[in-house]
mmCIF file of C-alpha atoms and ligand atoms in Angstrom:
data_model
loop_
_atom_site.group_PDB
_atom_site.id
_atom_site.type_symbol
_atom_site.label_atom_id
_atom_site.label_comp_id
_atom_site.label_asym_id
_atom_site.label_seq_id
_atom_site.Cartn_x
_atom_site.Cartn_y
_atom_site.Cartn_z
ATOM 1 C CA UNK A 168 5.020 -30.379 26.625
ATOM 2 C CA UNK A 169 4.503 -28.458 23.216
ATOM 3 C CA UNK A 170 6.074 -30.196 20.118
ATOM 4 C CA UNK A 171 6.937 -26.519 18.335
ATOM 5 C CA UNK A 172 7.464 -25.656 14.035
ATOM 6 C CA UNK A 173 8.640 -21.922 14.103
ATOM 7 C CA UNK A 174 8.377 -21.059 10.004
ATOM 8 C CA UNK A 175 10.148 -17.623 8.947
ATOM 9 C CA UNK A 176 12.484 -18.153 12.298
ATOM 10 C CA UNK A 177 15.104 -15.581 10.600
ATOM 11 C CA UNK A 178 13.357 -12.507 10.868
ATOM 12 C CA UNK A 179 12.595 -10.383 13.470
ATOM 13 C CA UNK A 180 9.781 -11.897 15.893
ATOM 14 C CA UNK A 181 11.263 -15.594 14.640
ATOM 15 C CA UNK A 182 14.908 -14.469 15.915
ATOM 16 C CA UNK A 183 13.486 -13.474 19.282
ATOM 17 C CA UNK A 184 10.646 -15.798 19.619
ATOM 18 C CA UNK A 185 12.897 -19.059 19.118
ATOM 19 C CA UNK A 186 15.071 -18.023 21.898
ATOM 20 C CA UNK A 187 11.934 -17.419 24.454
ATOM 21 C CA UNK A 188 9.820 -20.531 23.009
ATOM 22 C CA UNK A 189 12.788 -22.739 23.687
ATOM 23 C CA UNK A 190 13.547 -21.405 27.634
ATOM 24 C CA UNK A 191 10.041 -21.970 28.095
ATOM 25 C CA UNK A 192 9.496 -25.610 26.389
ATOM 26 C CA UNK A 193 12.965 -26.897 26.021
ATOM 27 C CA UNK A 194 16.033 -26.682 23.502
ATOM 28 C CA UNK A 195 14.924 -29.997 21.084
ATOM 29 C CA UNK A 196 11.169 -29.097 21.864
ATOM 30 C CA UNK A 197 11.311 -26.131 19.366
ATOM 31 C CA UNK A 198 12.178 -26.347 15.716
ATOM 32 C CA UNK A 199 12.945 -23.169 13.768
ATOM 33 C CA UNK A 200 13.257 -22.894 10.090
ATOM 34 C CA UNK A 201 13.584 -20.100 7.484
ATOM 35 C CA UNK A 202 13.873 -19.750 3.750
ATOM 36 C CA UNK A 203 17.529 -18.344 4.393
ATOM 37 C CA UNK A 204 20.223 -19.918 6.216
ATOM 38 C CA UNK A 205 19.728 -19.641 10.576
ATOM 39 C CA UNK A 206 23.205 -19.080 11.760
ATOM 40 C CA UNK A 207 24.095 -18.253 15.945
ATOM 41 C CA UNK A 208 23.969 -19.622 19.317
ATOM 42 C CA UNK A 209 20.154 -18.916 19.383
ATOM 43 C CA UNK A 210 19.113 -21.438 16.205
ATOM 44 C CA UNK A 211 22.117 -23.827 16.962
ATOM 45 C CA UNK A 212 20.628 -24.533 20.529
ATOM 46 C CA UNK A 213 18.066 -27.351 18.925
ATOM 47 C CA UNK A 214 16.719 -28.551 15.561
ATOM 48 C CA UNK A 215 17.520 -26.253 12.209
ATOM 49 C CA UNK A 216 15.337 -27.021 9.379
ATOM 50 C CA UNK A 217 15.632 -25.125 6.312
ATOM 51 C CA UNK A 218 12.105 -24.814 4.757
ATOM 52 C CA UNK A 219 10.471 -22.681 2.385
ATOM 53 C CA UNK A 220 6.565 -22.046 3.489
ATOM 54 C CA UNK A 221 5.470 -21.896 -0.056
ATOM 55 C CA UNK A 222 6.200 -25.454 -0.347
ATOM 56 C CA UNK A 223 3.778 -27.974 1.779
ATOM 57 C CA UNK A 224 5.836 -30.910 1.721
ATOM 58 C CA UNK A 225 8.623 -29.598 3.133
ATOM 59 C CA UNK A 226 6.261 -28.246 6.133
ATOM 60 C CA UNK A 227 4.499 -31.275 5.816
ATOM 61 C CA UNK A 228 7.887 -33.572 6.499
ATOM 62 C CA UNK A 229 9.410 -31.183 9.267
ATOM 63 C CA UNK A 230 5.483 -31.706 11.306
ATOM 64 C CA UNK A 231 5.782 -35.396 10.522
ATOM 65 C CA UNK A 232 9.668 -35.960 11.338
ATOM 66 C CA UNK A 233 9.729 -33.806 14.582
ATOM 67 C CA UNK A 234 5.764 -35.162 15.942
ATOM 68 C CA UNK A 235 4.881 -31.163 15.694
ATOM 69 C CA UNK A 236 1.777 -30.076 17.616
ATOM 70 C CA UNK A 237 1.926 -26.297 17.100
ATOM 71 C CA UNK A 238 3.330 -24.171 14.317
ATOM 72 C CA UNK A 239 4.136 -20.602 14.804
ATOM 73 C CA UNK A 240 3.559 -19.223 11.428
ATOM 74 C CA UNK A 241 5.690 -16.071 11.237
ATOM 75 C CA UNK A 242 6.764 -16.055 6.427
ATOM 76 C CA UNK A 243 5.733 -12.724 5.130
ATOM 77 C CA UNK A 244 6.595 -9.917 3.490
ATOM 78 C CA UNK A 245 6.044 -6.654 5.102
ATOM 79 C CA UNK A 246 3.816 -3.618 4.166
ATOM 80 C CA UNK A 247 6.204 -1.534 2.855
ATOM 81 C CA UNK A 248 8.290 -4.285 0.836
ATOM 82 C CA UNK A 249 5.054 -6.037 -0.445
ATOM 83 C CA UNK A 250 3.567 -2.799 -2.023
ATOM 84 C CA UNK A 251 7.006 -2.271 -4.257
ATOM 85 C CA UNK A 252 6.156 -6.348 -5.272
ATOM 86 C CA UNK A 253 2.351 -7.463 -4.249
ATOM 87 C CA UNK A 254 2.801 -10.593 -5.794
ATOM 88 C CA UNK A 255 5.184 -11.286 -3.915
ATOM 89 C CA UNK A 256 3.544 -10.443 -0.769
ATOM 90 C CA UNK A 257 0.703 -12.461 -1.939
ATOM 91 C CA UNK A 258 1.989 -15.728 -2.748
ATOM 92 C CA UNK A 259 4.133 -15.861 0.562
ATOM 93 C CA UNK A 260 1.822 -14.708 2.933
ATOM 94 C CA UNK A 261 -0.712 -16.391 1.716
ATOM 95 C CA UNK A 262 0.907 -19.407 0.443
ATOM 96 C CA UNK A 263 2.688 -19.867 3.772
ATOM 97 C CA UNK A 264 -0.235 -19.919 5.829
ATOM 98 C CA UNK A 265 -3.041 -22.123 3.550
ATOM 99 C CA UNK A 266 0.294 -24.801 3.637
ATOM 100 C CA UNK A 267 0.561 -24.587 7.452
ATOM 101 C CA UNK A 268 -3.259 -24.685 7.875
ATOM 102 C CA UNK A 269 -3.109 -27.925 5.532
ATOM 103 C CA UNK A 270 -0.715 -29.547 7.150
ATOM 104 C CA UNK A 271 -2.330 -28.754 10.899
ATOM 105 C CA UNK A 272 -5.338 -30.199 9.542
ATOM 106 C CA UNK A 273 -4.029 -33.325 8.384
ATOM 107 C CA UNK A 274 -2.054 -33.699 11.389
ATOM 108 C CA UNK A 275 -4.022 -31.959 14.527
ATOM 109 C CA UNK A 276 -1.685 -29.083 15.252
ATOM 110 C CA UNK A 277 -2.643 -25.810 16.562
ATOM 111 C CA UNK A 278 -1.683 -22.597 14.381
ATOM 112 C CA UNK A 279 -0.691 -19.208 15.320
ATOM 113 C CA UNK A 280 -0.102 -16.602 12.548
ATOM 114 C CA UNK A 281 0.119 -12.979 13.513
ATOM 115 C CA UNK A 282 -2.028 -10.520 11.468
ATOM 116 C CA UNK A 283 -2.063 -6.712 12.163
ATOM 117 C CA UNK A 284 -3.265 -2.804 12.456
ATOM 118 C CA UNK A 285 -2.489 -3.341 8.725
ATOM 119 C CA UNK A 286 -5.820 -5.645 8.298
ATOM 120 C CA UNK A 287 -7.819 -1.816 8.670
ATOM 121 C CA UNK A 288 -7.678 0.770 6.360
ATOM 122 C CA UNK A 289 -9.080 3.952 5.480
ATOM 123 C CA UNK A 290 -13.050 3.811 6.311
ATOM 124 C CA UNK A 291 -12.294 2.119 9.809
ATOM 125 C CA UNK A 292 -12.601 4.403 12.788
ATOM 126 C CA UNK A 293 -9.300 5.741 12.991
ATOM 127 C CA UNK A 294 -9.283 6.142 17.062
ATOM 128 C CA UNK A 295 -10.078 3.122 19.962
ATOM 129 C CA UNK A 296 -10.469 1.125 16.730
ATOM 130 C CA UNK A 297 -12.635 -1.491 18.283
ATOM 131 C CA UNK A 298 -12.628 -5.218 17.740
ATOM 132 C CA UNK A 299 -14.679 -6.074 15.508
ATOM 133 C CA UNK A 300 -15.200 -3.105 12.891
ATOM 134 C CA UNK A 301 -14.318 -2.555 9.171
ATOM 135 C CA UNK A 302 -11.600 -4.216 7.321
ATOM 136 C CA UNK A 303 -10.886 -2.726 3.906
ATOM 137 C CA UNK A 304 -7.317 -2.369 3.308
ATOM 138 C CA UNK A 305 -5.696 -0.606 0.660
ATOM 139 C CA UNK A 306 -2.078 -2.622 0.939
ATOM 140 C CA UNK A 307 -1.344 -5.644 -0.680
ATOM 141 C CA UNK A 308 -0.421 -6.591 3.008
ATOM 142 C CA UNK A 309 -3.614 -5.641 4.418
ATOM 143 C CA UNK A 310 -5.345 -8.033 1.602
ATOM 144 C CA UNK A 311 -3.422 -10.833 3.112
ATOM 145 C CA UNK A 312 -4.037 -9.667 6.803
ATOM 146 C CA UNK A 313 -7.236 -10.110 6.778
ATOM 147 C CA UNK A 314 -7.520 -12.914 4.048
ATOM 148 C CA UNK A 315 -5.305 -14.970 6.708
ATOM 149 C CA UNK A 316 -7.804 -13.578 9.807
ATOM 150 C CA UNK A 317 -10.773 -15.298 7.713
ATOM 151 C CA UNK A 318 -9.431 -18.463 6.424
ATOM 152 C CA UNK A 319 -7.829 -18.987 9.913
ATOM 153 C CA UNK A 320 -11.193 -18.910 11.710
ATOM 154 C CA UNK A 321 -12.643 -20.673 7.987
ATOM 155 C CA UNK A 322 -10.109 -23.780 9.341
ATOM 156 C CA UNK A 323 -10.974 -23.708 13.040
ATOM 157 C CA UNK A 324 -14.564 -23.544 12.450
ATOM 158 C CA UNK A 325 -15.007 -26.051 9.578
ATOM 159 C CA UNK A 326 -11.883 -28.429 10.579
ATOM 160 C CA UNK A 327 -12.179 -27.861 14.188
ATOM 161 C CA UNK A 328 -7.661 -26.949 13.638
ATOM 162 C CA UNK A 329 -7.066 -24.496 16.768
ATOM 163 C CA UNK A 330 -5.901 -21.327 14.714
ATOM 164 C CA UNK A 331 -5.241 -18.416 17.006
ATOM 165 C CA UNK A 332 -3.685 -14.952 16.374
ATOM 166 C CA UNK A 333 -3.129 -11.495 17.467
ATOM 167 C CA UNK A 334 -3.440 -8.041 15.136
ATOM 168 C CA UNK A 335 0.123 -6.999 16.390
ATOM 169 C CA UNK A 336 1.272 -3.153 15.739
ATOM 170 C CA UNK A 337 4.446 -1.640 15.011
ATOM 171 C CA UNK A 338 7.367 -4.017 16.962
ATOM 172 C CA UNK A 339 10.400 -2.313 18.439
ATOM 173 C CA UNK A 340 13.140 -4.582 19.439
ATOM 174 C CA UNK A 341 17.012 -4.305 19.204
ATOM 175 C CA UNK A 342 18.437 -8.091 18.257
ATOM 176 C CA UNK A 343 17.411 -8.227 14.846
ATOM 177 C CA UNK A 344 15.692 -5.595 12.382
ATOM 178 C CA UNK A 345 12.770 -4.985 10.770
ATOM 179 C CA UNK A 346 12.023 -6.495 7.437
ATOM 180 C CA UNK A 347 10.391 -3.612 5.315
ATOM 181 C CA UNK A 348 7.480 -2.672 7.033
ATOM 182 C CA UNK A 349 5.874 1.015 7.712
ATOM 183 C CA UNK A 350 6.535 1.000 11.551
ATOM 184 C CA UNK A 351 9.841 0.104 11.517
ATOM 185 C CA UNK A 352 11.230 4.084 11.708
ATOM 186 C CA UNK A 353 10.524 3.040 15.709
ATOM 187 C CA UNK A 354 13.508 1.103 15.760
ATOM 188 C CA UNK A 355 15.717 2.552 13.609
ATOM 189 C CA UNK A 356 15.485 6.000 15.494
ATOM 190 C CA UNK A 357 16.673 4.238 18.578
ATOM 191 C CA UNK A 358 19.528 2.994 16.454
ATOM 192 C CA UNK A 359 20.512 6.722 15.172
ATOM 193 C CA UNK A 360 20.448 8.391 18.639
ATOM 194 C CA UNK A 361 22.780 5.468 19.743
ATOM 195 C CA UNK A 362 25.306 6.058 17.086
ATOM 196 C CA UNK A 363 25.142 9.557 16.859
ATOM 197 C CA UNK A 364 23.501 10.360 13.632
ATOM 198 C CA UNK A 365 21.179 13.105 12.757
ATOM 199 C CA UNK A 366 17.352 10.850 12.241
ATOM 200 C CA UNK A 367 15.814 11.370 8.796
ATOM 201 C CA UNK A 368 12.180 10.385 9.412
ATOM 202 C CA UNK A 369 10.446 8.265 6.639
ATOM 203 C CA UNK A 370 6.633 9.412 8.012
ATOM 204 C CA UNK A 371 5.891 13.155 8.873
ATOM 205 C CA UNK A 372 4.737 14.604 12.283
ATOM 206 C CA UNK A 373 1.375 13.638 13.318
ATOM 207 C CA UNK A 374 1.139 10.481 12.225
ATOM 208 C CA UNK A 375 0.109 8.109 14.892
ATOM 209 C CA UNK A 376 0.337 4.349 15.102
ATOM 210 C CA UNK A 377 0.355 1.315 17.862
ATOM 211 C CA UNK A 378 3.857 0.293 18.593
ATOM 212 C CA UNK A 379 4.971 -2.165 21.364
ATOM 213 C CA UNK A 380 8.007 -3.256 22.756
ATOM 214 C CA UNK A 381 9.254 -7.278 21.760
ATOM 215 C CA UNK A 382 9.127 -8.617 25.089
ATOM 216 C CA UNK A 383 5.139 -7.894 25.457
ATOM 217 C CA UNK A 384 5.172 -9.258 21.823
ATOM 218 C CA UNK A 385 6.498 -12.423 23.290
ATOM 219 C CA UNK A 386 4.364 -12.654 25.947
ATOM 220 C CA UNK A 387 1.428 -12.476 23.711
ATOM 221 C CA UNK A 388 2.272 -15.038 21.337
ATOM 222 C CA UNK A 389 3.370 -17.420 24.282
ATOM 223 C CA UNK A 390 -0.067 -16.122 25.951
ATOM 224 C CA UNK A 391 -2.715 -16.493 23.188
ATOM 225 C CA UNK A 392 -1.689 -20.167 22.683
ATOM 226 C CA UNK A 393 -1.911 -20.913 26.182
ATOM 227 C CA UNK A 394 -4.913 -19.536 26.394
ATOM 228 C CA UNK A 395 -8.347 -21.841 27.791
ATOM 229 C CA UNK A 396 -9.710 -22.437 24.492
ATOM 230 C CA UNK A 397 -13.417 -22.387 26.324
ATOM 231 C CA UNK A 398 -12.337 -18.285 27.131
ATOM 232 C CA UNK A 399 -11.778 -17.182 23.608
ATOM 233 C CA UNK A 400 -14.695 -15.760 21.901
ATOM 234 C CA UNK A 401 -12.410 -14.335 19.332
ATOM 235 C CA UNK A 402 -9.748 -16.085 17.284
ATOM 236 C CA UNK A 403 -8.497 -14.551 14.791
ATOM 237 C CA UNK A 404 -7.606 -12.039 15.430
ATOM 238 C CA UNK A 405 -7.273 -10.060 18.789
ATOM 239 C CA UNK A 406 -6.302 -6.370 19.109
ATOM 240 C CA UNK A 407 -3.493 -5.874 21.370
ATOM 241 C CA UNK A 408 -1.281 -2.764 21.575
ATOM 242 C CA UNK A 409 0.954 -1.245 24.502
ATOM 243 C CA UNK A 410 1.370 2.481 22.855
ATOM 244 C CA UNK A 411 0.771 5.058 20.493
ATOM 245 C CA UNK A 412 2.668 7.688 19.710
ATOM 246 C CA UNK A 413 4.192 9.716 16.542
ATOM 247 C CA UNK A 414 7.477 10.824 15.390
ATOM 248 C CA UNK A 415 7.718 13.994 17.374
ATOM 249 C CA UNK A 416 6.954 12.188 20.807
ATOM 250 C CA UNK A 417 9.104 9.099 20.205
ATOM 251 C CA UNK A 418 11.694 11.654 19.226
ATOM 252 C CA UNK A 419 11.153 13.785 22.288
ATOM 253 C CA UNK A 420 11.252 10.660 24.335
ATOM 254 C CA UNK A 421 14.845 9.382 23.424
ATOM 255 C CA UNK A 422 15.747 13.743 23.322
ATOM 256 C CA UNK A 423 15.335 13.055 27.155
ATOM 257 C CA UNK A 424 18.126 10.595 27.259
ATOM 258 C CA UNK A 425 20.641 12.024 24.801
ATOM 259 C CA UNK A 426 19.857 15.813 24.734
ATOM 260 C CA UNK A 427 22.054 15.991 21.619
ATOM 261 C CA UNK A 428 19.864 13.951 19.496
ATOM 262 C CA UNK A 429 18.459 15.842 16.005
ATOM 263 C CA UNK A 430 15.440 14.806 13.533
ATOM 264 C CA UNK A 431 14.715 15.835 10.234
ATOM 265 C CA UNK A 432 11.377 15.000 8.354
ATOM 266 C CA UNK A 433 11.812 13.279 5.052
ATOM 267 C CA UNK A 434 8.645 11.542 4.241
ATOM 268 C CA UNK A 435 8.585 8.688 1.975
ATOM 269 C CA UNK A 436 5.267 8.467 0.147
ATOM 270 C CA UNK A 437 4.996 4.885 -0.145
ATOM 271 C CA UNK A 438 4.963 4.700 3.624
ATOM 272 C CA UNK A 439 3.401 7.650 4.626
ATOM 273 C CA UNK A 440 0.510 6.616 2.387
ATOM 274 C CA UNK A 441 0.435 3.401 4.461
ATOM 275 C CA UNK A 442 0.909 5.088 7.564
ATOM 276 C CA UNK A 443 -2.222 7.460 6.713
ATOM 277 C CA UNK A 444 -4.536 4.172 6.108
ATOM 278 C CA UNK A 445 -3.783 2.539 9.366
ATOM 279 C CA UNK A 446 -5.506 3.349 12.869
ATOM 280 C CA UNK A 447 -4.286 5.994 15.282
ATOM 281 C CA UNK A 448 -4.772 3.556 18.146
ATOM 282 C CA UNK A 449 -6.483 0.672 19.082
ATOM 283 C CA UNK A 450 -9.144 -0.879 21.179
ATOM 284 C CA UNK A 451 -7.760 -4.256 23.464
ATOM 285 C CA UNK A 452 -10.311 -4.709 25.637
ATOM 286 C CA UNK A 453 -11.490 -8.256 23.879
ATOM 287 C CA UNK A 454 -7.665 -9.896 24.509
ATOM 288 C CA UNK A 455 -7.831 -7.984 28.114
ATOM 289 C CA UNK A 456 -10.681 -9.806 28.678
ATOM 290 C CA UNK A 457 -10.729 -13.273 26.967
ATOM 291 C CA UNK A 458 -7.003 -14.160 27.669
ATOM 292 C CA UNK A 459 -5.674 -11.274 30.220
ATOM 293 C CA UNK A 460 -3.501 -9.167 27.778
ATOM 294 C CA UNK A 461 -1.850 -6.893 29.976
ATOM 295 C CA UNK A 462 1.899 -4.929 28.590
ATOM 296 C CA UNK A 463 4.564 -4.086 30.609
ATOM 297 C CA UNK A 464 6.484 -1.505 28.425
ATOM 298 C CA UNK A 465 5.404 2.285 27.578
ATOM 299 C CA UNK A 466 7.177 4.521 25.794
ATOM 300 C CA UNK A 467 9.192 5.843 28.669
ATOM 301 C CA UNK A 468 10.267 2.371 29.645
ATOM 302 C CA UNK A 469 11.006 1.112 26.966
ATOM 303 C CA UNK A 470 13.292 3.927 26.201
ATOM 304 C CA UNK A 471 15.159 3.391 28.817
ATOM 305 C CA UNK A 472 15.816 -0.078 27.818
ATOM 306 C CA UNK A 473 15.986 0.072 24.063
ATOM 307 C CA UNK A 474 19.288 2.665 24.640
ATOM 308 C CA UNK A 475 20.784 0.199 27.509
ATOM 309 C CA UNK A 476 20.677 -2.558 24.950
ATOM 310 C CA UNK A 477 21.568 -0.696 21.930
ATOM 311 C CA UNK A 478 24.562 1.041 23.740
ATOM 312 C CA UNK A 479 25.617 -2.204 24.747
ATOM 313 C CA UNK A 480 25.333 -4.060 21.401
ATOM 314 C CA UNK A 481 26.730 -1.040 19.024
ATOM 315 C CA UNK A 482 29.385 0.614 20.870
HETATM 316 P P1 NAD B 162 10.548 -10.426 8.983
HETATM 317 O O1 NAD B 162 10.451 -9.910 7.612
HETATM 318 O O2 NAD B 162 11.561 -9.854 9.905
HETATM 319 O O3 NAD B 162 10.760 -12.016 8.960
HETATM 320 C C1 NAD B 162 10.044 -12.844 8.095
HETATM 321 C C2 NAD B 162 10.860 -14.094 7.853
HETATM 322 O O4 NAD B 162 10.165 -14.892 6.886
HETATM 323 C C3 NAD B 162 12.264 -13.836 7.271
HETATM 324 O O5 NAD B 162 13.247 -14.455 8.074
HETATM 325 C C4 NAD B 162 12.216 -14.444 5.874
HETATM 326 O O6 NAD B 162 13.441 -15.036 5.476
HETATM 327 C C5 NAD B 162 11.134 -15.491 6.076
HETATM 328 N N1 NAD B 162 10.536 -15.910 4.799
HETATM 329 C C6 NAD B 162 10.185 -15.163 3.734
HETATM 330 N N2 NAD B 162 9.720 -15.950 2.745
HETATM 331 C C7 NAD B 162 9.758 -17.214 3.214
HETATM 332 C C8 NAD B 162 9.415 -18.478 2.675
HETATM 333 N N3 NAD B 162 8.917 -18.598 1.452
HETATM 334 N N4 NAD B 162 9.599 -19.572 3.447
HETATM 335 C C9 NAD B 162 10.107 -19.483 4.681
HETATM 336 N N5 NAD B 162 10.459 -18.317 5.255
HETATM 337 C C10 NAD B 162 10.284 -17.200 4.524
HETATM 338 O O7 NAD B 162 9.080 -10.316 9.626
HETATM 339 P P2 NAD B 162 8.672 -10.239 11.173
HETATM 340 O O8 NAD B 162 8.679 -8.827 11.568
HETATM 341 O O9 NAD B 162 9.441 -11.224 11.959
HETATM 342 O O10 NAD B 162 7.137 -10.657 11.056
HETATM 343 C C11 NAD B 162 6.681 -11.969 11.274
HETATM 344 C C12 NAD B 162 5.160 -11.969 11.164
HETATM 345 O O11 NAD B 162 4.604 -11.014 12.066
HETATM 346 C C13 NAD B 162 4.637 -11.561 9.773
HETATM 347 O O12 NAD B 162 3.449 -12.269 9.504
HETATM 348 C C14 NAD B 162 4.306 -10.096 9.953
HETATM 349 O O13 NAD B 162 3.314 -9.670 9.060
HETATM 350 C C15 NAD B 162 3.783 -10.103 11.375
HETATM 351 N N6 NAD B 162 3.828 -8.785 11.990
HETATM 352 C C16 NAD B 162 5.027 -8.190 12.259
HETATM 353 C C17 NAD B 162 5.049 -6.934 12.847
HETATM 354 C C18 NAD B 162 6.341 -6.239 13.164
HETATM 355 O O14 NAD B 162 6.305 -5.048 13.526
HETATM 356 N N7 NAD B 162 7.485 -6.926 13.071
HETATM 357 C C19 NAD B 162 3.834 -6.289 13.143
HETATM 358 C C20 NAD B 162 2.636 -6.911 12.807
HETATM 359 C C21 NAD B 162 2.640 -8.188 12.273
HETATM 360 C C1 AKB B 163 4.667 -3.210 9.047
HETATM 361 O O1 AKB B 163 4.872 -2.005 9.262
HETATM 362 O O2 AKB B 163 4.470 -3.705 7.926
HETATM 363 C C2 AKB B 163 4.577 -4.127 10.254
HETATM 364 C C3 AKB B 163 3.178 -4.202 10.744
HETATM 365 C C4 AKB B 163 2.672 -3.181 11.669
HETATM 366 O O3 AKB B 163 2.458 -5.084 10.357
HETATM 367 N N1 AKB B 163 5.487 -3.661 11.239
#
């Protein structure tokens, strides 16, 4: 049985991922921690550490005190949030993940961090983006993307620690919101046509990116790290995406459920800049293949369940 360290539990994968690590691998199995306070029935079901990933000592204690064996690295600031304070996004992605790549070296866990279709940028071939290709960002978050994809296969290769991650698009989910990034108009539509309100759109028509719906995210996080090790060619980091669409079609899909539903297009140029770096769609045949990535949700489906939930939790 895993011995689990979930760091940056409060946000929006940590919030959903505690819950699903700890019905797969038991309640006192799974430790989740966050800078800010973890309050609810989710965190209060086991151990509640609070930790702040910048400092390796207090990762370093939680690994020792609870006999860790994996960490789930999930501290970050988001692409939209870290371009208004680089720094910022600098020192905590980075800092978070050379601490929990310390610590898993000194004592022999296995480390997943998530990068994303934020590690490409402007020169990489915008469409199938395959696999392996170019990487030159023009985000602070994209700097860190792929500075984590390199120093977590610099770790597994030189220290032998089992790093392992996943270049994760856009996330849609309706527990817990985004935290600043440029995808996260996807989810706040759905939130809009559910209470009524007229949609201002932060990106402008055409502009295509991977999305995919939390429960696939799940699965591939719970997927990559059970993974045979003696499968994975890649590490870090796998494509893996479930859909791509832009505003107009996301818009048109939820227009089919509540025929009432308006958009206007209001682009904000911080994110639409973003937006206009990052691929159209990419190429998962490599996770397909090594580890048997396969999504359940498209657009349609996930539609259908996105309004279900959100009708149920808002009104
Ligand atoms: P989020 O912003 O919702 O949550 C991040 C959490 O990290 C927050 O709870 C925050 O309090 C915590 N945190 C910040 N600084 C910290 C510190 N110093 N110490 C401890 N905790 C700290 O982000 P998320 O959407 O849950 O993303 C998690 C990871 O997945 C990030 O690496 C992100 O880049 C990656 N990712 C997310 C998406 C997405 O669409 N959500 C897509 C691609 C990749
Ligand atoms: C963001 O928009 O910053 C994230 C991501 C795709 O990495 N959702």
């Amino acid at each position: 049985m895993k011995r689990i360290l979930i760091v940056g539990a409060g946000g929006q994968i940590g919030s959903e991922l505690t819950r699903t690590l700890r019905d797969i691998y038991g309640n006192d199995n799974v430790v989740c921690s966050d800078l800010r306070p973890l309050k609810g029935e989710i965190y209060e079901r086991g151990p509640i550490e609070r930790i702040d990933s910048t400092q390796i000592m207090q990762i370093a204690e939680a690994v020792k005190k609870y006999n860790i064996d994996t960490i789930y690295n999930l501290a970050a600031i988001l692409s939209a949030t870290a371009e208004l304070n680089p720094m910022l996004g600098w020192n905590v992605g980075i800092g978070s993940l050379v601490n929990c790549l310390e610590v898993a070296r000194l004592f022999g866990c296995a480390v997943f961090t998530p990068s994303s279709i934020g590690s490409f940028g402007p020169t990489t071939p915008r469409d199938n983006t395959p696999q392996d290709t170019i990487q030159r960002p023009t985000t602070i978050y994209g700097v860190t993307k792929v500075t984590g994809e390199l120093l977590s296969d610099y770790y597994y290769t030189r220290f032998g620690v089992d790093t392992r991650s996943v270049r994760f698009p856009g996330l849609i989910s309706n527990l817990t919101l985004p935290g600043g990034g440029t995808t996260d108009y996807a989810v706040e539509i759905y939130y809009s046509a559910v209470k009524g309100e007229k949609f201002v759109c932060p990106l402008k028509k055409g502009t295509f990116m991977d999305m995919m719906y939390m429960p696939d995210a799940l699965k591939a996080m719970v997927d990559i790290m059970e993974a045979d090790p003696t499968k994975l060619i890649h590490r870090n980091s796998f494509n893996v995406t479930a859909m791509s669409f832009d505003p107009e079609i996301i818009f048109n899909a939820i227009k089919k459920y509540v025929p009432t539903f308006e958009m206007v297009y209001e682009p904000e140029p911080i994110k639409q800049a973003i937006a206009d770096s990052w691929p159209n769609s990419l190429d998962d045949s490599c996770a397909r293949k090594e580890w048997g990535w396969n999504p359940v949700y498209d657009l349609d489906k996930m539609t259908v369940d996105m309004l279900d939930c959100l009708k149920k939790k808002l009104l």
